[in-house]
């Protein structure tokens, strides 16, 4: 959005990474950095990014690259929300994120109702995401034998 008054995020990479890009080299769909942090995403129609505030912003796919370039672990990456925001401009792609690292730590990050939501530790019971919210998917999963059904 060329009329946006948001401050774009800028950074100097702390980690090298390899990414999977379908659209352009600046818009990764996922990847892994040299420290073993992996970020992937899936479509989530209900994703709703927070409105502009004082934090610099980026689009959802570039957030993937920002995380890979600046953080070495899931624990560090989940703190990024205090520094950088995903833009809620005209160009927004509704997605949620699956993060894993070399220690086995993992998290799902979703933006629902303008809120940054992290599923990690005891709130992270199924090691996958789908094109529905994590909470909805876990609820459906409980209908099946072996998963609470």
mmCIF file with all atom_site columns, C-alpha atoms in Angstrom, residues 22-120:
data_model
loop_
_atom_site.group_PDB
_atom_site.id
_atom_site.type_symbol
_atom_site.label_atom_id
_atom_site.label_alt_id
_atom_site.label_comp_id
_atom_site.label_asym_id
_atom_site.label_entity_id
_atom_site.label_seq_id
_atom_site.pdbx_PDB_ins_code
_atom_site.Cartn_x
_atom_site.Cartn_y
_atom_site.Cartn_z
_atom_site.occupancy
_atom_site.B_iso_or_equiv
_atom_site.pdbx_formal_charge
_atom_site.auth_seq_id
_atom_site.auth_comp_id
_atom_site.auth_asym_id
_atom_site.auth_atom_id
_atom_site.pdbx_PDB_model_num
ATOM 1  C CA . UNK A 1 22  ? 7.318  -19.616 -5.172 1.00 0.00 ? 22  UNK A CA 1
ATOM 2  C CA . UNK A 1 23  ? 6.579  -15.984 -5.981 1.00 0.00 ? 23  UNK A CA 1
ATOM 3  C CA . UNK A 1 24  ? 9.901  -14.132 -5.634 1.00 0.00 ? 24  UNK A CA 1
ATOM 4  C CA . UNK A 1 25  ? 13.162 -14.287 -3.715 1.00 0.00 ? 25  UNK A CA 1
ATOM 5  C CA . UNK A 1 26  ? 11.812 -11.747 -1.207 1.00 0.00 ? 26  UNK A CA 1
ATOM 6  C CA . UNK A 1 27  ? 8.679  -13.703 -0.334 1.00 0.00 ? 27  UNK A CA 1
ATOM 7  C CA . UNK A 1 28  ? 9.638  -17.042 1.260  1.00 0.00 ? 28  UNK A CA 1
ATOM 8  C CA . UNK A 1 29  ? 7.059  -19.671 2.030  1.00 0.00 ? 29  UNK A CA 1
ATOM 9  C CA . UNK A 1 30  ? 9.320  -21.307 4.592  1.00 0.00 ? 30  UNK A CA 1
ATOM 10 C CA . UNK A 1 31  ? 12.887 -22.244 5.326  1.00 0.00 ? 31  UNK A CA 1
ATOM 11 C CA . UNK A 1 32  ? 15.610 -23.138 7.809  1.00 0.00 ? 32  UNK A CA 1
ATOM 12 C CA . UNK A 1 33  ? 18.497 -21.078 9.132  1.00 0.00 ? 33  UNK A CA 1
ATOM 13 C CA . UNK A 1 34  ? 22.034 -22.164 9.954  1.00 0.00 ? 34  UNK A CA 1
ATOM 14 C CA . UNK A 1 35  ? 21.157 -22.593 13.643 1.00 0.00 ? 35  UNK A CA 1
ATOM 15 C CA . UNK A 1 36  ? 18.396 -25.096 12.834 1.00 0.00 ? 36  UNK A CA 1
ATOM 16 C CA . UNK A 1 37  ? 15.360 -22.830 13.247 1.00 0.00 ? 37  UNK A CA 1
ATOM 17 C CA . UNK A 1 38  ? 12.617 -23.801 10.785 1.00 0.00 ? 38  UNK A CA 1
ATOM 18 C CA . UNK A 1 39  ? 9.646  -21.589 9.867  1.00 0.00 ? 39  UNK A CA 1
ATOM 19 C CA . UNK A 1 40  ? 6.810  -22.827 7.670  1.00 0.00 ? 40  UNK A CA 1
ATOM 20 C CA . UNK A 1 41  ? 3.314  -21.520 7.109  1.00 0.00 ? 41  UNK A CA 1
ATOM 21 C CA . UNK A 1 42  ? -0.120 -22.503 5.900  1.00 0.00 ? 42  UNK A CA 1
ATOM 22 C CA . UNK A 1 43  ? -3.160 -20.550 4.778  1.00 0.00 ? 43  UNK A CA 1
ATOM 23 C CA . UNK A 1 44  ? -5.522 -19.495 7.568  1.00 0.00 ? 44  UNK A CA 1
ATOM 24 C CA . UNK A 1 45  ? -8.586 -17.578 6.367  1.00 0.00 ? 45  UNK A CA 1
ATOM 25 C CA . UNK A 1 46  ? -9.377 -16.378 9.901  1.00 0.00 ? 46  UNK A CA 1
ATOM 26 C CA . UNK A 1 47  ? -5.960 -14.734 10.389 1.00 0.00 ? 47  UNK A CA 1
ATOM 27 C CA . UNK A 1 48  ? -6.389 -11.108 11.385 1.00 0.00 ? 48  UNK A CA 1
ATOM 28 C CA . UNK A 1 49  ? -3.239 -9.082  11.940 1.00 0.00 ? 49  UNK A CA 1
ATOM 29 C CA . UNK A 1 50  ? -3.184 -6.263  14.497 1.00 0.00 ? 50  UNK A CA 1
ATOM 30 C CA . UNK A 1 51  ? -3.708 -2.639  13.436 1.00 0.00 ? 51  UNK A CA 1
ATOM 31 C CA . UNK A 1 52  ? -0.809 -0.229  13.075 1.00 0.00 ? 52  UNK A CA 1
ATOM 32 C CA . UNK A 1 53  ? 0.955  0.804   16.265 1.00 0.00 ? 53  UNK A CA 1
ATOM 33 C CA . UNK A 1 54  ? 4.472  1.986   17.082 1.00 0.00 ? 54  UNK A CA 1
ATOM 34 C CA . UNK A 1 55  ? 6.229  -1.175  15.894 1.00 0.00 ? 55  UNK A CA 1
ATOM 35 C CA . UNK A 1 56  ? 7.769  -1.399  12.426 1.00 0.00 ? 56  UNK A CA 1
ATOM 36 C CA . UNK A 1 57  ? 5.827  -3.695  10.102 1.00 0.00 ? 57  UNK A CA 1
ATOM 37 C CA . UNK A 1 58  ? 6.369  -6.278  7.390  1.00 0.00 ? 58  UNK A CA 1
ATOM 38 C CA . UNK A 1 59  ? 4.111  -8.459  5.281  1.00 0.00 ? 59  UNK A CA 1
ATOM 39 C CA . UNK A 1 60  ? 3.406  -11.997 6.472  1.00 0.00 ? 60  UNK A CA 1
ATOM 40 C CA . UNK A 1 61  ? 5.763  -13.779 4.072  1.00 0.00 ? 61  UNK A CA 1
ATOM 41 C CA . UNK A 1 62  ? 8.643  -11.413 4.784  1.00 0.00 ? 62  UNK A CA 1
ATOM 42 C CA . UNK A 1 63  ? 8.058  -12.065 8.485  1.00 0.00 ? 63  UNK A CA 1
ATOM 43 C CA . UNK A 1 64  ? 9.254  -15.619 7.733  1.00 0.00 ? 64  UNK A CA 1
ATOM 44 C CA . UNK A 1 65  ? 12.568 -14.230 6.443  1.00 0.00 ? 65  UNK A CA 1
ATOM 45 C CA . UNK A 1 66  ? 12.841 -11.775 9.343  1.00 0.00 ? 66  UNK A CA 1
ATOM 46 C CA . UNK A 1 67  ? 12.520 -14.632 11.846 1.00 0.00 ? 67  UNK A CA 1
ATOM 47 C CA . UNK A 1 68  ? 15.010 -16.865 10.013 1.00 0.00 ? 68  UNK A CA 1
ATOM 48 C CA . UNK A 1 69  ? 17.534 -14.024 9.715  1.00 0.00 ? 69  UNK A CA 1
ATOM 49 C CA . UNK A 1 70  ? 17.333 -12.819 13.311 1.00 0.00 ? 70  UNK A CA 1
ATOM 50 C CA . UNK A 1 71  ? 16.572 -15.686 15.673 1.00 0.00 ? 71  UNK A CA 1
ATOM 51 C CA . UNK A 1 72  ? 18.274 -18.985 16.416 1.00 0.00 ? 72  UNK A CA 1
ATOM 52 C CA . UNK A 1 73  ? 15.549 -20.722 18.397 1.00 0.00 ? 73  UNK A CA 1
ATOM 53 C CA . UNK A 1 74  ? 11.809 -20.950 18.887 1.00 0.00 ? 74  UNK A CA 1
ATOM 54 C CA . UNK A 1 75  ? 12.187 -19.362 22.333 1.00 0.00 ? 75  UNK A CA 1
ATOM 55 C CA . UNK A 1 76  ? 13.807 -16.290 20.773 1.00 0.00 ? 76  UNK A CA 1
ATOM 56 C CA . UNK A 1 77  ? 11.439 -16.151 17.787 1.00 0.00 ? 77  UNK A CA 1
ATOM 57 C CA . UNK A 1 78  ? 8.240  -16.004 19.835 1.00 0.00 ? 78  UNK A CA 1
ATOM 58 C CA . UNK A 1 79  ? 9.539  -12.795 21.420 1.00 0.00 ? 79  UNK A CA 1
ATOM 59 C CA . UNK A 1 80  ? 9.600  -11.054 18.009 1.00 0.00 ? 80  UNK A CA 1
ATOM 60 C CA . UNK A 1 81  ? 6.023  -9.863  18.408 1.00 0.00 ? 81  UNK A CA 1
ATOM 61 C CA . UNK A 1 82  ? 7.157  -7.172  20.831 1.00 0.00 ? 82  UNK A CA 1
ATOM 62 C CA . UNK A 1 83  ? 9.494  -5.713  18.183 1.00 0.00 ? 83  UNK A CA 1
ATOM 63 C CA . UNK A 1 84  ? 7.868  -6.259  14.778 1.00 0.00 ? 84  UNK A CA 1
ATOM 64 C CA . UNK A 1 85  ? 4.294  -6.433  13.569 1.00 0.00 ? 85  UNK A CA 1
ATOM 65 C CA . UNK A 1 86  ? 2.768  -8.095  10.530 1.00 0.00 ? 86  UNK A CA 1
ATOM 66 C CA . UNK A 1 87  ? 1.118  -5.370  8.496  1.00 0.00 ? 87  UNK A CA 1
ATOM 67 C CA . UNK A 1 88  ? -2.645 -5.236  8.168  1.00 0.00 ? 88  UNK A CA 1
ATOM 68 C CA . UNK A 1 89  ? -2.531 -3.353  4.858  1.00 0.00 ? 89  UNK A CA 1
ATOM 69 C CA . UNK A 1 90  ? -4.304 -4.084  1.585  1.00 0.00 ? 90  UNK A CA 1
ATOM 70 C CA . UNK A 1 91  ? -1.668 -6.665  0.693  1.00 0.00 ? 91  UNK A CA 1
ATOM 71 C CA . UNK A 1 92  ? -2.069 -9.222  3.408  1.00 0.00 ? 92  UNK A CA 1
ATOM 72 C CA . UNK A 1 93  ? -2.001 -12.930 3.033  1.00 0.00 ? 93  UNK A CA 1
ATOM 73 C CA . UNK A 1 94  ? -3.801 -14.733 5.881  1.00 0.00 ? 94  UNK A CA 1
ATOM 74 C CA . UNK A 1 95  ? -1.466 -17.422 7.201  1.00 0.00 ? 95  UNK A CA 1
ATOM 75 C CA . UNK A 1 96  ? -0.297 -19.048 10.408 1.00 0.00 ? 96  UNK A CA 1
ATOM 76 C CA . UNK A 1 97  ? 3.197  -20.248 11.231 1.00 0.00 ? 97  UNK A CA 1
ATOM 77 C CA . UNK A 1 98  ? 4.828  -23.458 12.426 1.00 0.00 ? 98  UNK A CA 1
ATOM 78 C CA . UNK A 1 99  ? 8.257  -23.047 14.042 1.00 0.00 ? 99  UNK A CA 1
ATOM 79 C CA . UNK A 1 100 ? 10.696 -25.779 15.103 1.00 0.00 ? 100 UNK A CA 1
ATOM 80 C CA . UNK A 1 101 ? 14.331 -25.716 16.195 1.00 0.00 ? 101 UNK A CA 1
ATOM 81 C CA . UNK A 1 102 ? 17.332 -27.988 16.683 1.00 0.00 ? 102 UNK A CA 1
ATOM 82 C CA . UNK A 1 103 ? 16.517 -28.573 20.379 1.00 0.00 ? 103 UNK A CA 1
ATOM 83 C CA . UNK A 1 104 ? 13.097 -30.027 19.520 1.00 0.00 ? 104 UNK A CA 1
ATOM 84 C CA . UNK A 1 105 ? 11.220 -26.947 20.708 1.00 0.00 ? 105 UNK A CA 1
ATOM 85 C CA . UNK A 1 106 ? 8.255  -26.066 18.511 1.00 0.00 ? 106 UNK A CA 1
ATOM 86 C CA . UNK A 1 107 ? 5.422  -23.571 18.346 1.00 0.00 ? 107 UNK A CA 1
ATOM 87 C CA . UNK A 1 108 ? 2.463  -22.528 16.275 1.00 0.00 ? 108 UNK A CA 1
ATOM 88 C CA . UNK A 1 109 ? 1.862  -18.801 15.917 1.00 0.00 ? 109 UNK A CA 1
ATOM 89 C CA . UNK A 1 110 ? -1.509 -17.440 14.855 1.00 0.00 ? 110 UNK A CA 1
ATOM 90 C CA . UNK A 1 111 ? -3.001 -13.970 14.641 1.00 0.00 ? 111 UNK A CA 1
ATOM 91 C CA . UNK A 1 112 ? -6.662 -14.271 15.556 1.00 0.00 ? 112 UNK A CA 1
ATOM 92 C CA . UNK A 1 113 ? -8.881 -11.261 16.343 1.00 0.00 ? 113 UNK A CA 1
ATOM 93 C CA . UNK A 1 114 ? -5.826 -8.948  16.195 1.00 0.00 ? 114 UNK A CA 1
ATOM 94 C CA . UNK A 1 115 ? -4.088 -11.046 18.862 1.00 0.00 ? 115 UNK A CA 1
ATOM 95 C CA . UNK A 1 116 ? -0.695 -12.779 18.678 1.00 0.00 ? 116 UNK A CA 1
ATOM 96 C CA . UNK A 1 117 ? -1.365 -16.339 19.872 1.00 0.00 ? 117 UNK A CA 1
ATOM 97 C CA . UNK A 1 118 ? 1.366  -18.902 20.564 1.00 0.00 ? 118 UNK A CA 1
ATOM 98 C CA . UNK A 1 119 ? 0.785  -22.623 21.072 1.00 0.00 ? 119 UNK A CA 1
ATOM 99 C CA . UNK A 1 120 ? 3.892  -24.081 22.673 1.00 0.00 ? 120 UNK A CA 1
#
